[in-house]
PDB file of C-alpha atoms in Angstrom:
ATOM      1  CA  UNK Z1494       8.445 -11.582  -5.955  1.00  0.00           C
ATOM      2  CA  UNK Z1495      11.180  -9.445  -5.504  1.00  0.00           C
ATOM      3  CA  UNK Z1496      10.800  -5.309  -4.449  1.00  0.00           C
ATOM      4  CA  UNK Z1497      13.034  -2.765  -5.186  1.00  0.00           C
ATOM      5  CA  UNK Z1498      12.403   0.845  -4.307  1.00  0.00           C
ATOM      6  CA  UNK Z1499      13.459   3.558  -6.609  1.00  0.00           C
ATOM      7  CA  UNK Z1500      12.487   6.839  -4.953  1.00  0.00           C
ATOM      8  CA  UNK Z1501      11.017   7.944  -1.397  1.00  0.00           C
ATOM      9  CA  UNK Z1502       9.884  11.106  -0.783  1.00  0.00           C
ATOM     10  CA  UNK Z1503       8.948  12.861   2.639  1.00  0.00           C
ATOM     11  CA  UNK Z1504       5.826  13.955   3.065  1.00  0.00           C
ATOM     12  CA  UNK Z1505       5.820  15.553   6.758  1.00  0.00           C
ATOM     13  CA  UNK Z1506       2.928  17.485   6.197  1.00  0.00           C
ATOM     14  CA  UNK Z1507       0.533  14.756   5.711  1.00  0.00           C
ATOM     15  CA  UNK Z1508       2.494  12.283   7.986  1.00  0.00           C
ATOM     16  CA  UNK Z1509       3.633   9.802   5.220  1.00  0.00           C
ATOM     17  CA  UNK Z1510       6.524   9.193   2.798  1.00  0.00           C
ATOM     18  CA  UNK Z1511       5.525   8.908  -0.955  1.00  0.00           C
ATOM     19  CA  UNK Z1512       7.197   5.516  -2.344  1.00  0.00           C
ATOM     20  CA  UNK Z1513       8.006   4.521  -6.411  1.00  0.00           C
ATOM     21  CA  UNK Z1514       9.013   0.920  -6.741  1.00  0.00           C
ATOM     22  CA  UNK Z1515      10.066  -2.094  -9.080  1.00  0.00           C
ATOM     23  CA  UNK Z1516       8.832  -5.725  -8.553  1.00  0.00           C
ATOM     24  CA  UNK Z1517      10.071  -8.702 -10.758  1.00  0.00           C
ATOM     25  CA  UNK Z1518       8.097 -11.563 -10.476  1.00  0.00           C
ATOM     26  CA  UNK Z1519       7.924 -14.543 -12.495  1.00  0.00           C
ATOM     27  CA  UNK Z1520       3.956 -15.125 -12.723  1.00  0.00           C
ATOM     28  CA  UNK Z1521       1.412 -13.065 -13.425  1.00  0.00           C
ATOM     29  CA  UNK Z1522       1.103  -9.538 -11.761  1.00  0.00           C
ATOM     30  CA  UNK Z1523       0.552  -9.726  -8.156  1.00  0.00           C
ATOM     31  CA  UNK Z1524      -2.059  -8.227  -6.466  1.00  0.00           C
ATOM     32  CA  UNK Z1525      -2.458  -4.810  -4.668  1.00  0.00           C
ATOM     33  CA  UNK Z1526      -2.619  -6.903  -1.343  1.00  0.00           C
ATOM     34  CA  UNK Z1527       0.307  -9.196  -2.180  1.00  0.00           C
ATOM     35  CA  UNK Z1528       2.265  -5.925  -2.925  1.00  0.00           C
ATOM     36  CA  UNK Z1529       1.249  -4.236  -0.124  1.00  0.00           C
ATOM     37  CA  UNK Z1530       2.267  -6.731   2.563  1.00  0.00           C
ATOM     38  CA  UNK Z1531       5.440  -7.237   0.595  1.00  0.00           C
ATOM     39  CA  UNK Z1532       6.442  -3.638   0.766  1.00  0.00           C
ATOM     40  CA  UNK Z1533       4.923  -2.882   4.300  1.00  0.00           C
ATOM     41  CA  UNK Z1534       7.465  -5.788   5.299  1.00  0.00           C
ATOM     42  CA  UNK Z1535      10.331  -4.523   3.322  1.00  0.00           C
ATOM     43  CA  UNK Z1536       9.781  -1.126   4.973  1.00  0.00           C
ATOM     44  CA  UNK Z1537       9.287  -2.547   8.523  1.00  0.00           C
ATOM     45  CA  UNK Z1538       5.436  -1.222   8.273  1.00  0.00           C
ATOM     46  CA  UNK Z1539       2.239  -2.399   9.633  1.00  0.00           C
ATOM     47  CA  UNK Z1540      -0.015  -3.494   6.579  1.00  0.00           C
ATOM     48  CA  UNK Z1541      -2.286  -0.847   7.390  1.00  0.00           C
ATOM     49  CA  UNK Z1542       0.012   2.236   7.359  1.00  0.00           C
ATOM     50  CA  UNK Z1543       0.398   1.199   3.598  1.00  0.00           C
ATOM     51  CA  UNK Z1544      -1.907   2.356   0.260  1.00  0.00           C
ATOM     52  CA  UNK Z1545      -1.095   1.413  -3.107  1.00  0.00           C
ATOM     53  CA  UNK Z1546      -2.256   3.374  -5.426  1.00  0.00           C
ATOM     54  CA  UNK Z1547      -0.812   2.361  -8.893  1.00  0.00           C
ATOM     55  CA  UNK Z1548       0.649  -0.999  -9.982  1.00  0.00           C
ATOM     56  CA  UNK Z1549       1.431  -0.869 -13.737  1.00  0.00           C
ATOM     57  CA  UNK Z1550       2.842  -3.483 -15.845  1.00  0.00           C
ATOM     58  CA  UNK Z1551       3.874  -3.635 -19.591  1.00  0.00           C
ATOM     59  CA  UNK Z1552       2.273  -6.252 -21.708  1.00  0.00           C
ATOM     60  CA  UNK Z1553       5.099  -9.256 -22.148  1.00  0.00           C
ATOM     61  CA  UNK Z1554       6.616  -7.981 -18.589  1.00  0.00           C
ATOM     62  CA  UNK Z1555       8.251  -9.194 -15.667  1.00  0.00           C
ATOM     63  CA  UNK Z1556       8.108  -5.932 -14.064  1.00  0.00           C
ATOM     64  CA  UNK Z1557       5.857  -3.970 -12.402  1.00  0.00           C
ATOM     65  CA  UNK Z1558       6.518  -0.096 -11.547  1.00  0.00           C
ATOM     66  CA  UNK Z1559       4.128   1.063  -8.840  1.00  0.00           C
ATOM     67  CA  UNK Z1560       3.253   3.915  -6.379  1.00  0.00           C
ATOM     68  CA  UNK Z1561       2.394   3.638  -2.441  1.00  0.00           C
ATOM     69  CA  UNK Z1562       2.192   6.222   0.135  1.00  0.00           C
ATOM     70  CA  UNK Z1563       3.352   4.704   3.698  1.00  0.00           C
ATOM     71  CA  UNK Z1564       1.960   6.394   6.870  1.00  0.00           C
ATOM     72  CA  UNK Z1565       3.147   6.743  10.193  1.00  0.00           C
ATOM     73  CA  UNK Z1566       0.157   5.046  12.133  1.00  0.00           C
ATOM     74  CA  UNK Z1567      -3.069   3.669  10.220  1.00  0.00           C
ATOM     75  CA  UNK Z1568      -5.232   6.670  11.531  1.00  0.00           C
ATOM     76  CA  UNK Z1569      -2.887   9.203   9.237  1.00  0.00           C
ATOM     77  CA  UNK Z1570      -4.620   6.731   6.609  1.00  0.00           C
ATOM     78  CA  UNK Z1571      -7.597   6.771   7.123  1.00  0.00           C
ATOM     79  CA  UNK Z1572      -7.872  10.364   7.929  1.00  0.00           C
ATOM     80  CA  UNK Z1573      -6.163  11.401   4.427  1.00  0.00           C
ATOM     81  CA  UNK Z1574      -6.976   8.599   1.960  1.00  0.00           C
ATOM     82  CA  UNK Z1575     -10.711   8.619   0.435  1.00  0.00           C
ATOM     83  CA  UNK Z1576     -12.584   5.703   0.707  1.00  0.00           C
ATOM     84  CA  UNK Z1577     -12.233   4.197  -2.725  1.00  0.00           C
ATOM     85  CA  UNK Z1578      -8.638   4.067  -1.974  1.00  0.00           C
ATOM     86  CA  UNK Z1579      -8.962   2.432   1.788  1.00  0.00           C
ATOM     87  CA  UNK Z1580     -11.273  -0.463   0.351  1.00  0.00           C
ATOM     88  CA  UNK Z1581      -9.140  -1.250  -2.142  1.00  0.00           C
ATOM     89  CA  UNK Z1582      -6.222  -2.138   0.308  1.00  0.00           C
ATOM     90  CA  UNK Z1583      -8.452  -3.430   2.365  1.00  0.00           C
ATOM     91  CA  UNK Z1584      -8.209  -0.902   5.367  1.00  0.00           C
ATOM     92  CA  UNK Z1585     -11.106  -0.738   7.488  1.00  0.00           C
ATOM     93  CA  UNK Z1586     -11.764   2.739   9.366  1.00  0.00           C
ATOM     94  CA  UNK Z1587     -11.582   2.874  13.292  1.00  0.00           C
ATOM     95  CA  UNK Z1588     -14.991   3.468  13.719  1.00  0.00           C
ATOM     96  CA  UNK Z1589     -16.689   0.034  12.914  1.00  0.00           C
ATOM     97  CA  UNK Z1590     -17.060  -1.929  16.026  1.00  0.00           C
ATOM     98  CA  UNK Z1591     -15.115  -5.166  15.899  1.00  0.00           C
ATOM     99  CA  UNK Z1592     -17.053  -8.057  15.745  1.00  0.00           C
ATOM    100  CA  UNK Z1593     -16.397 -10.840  17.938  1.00  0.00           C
ATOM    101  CA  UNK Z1594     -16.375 -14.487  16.715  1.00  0.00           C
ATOM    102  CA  UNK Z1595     -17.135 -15.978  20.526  1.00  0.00           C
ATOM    103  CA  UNK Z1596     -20.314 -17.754  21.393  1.00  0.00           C
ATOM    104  CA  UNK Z1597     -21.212 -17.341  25.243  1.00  0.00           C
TER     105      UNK Z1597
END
């Protein structure tokens, strides 16, 4: 799978930069998380600073055009994105305790 950005756009106002790319793969359309990790690594990102919000591919297609918007920190995420949006890419908000897999 192969990313290619085609615009960025600053957003300083809400913290984040508003992204339009391409990806070419050679299966099936990839999904949201695939993408996201993808671009958060093209971008030098943390997963979590990253929301896609569109992936759209055209029947017969190698190509898929989508839309992301890439925070600065994860909080600037969660404090701006609605929830549909954050459990879709899988962010979790800061205020659930993490729960520990250790037995005492």
């Amino acid at each position: 799978m192969e990313i290619e950005i085609i615009d960025e756009e600053e957003n300083p106002m809400l913290h984040r930069t508003d992204v339009r790319f391409e990806v070419v793969h050679e299966e099936a359309t990839p999904s949201r998380l695939s993408v996201r990790d993808s671009l958060a690594a093209k971008l030098n990102k943390d997963s979590d600073e990253v929301v896609v919000h569109t992936l759209d591919t055209k029947f017969g297609m190698r190509k898929t055009v989508g839309y992301a918007k890439v925070y600065e920190s994860p909080a600037f995420a969660r404090d701006v994105e609605q929830e549909y949006m954050l459990e879709r890419n899988k962010i979790t908000s800061g205020d659930e305790p993490e729960v520990e897999a250790e037995e005492a």
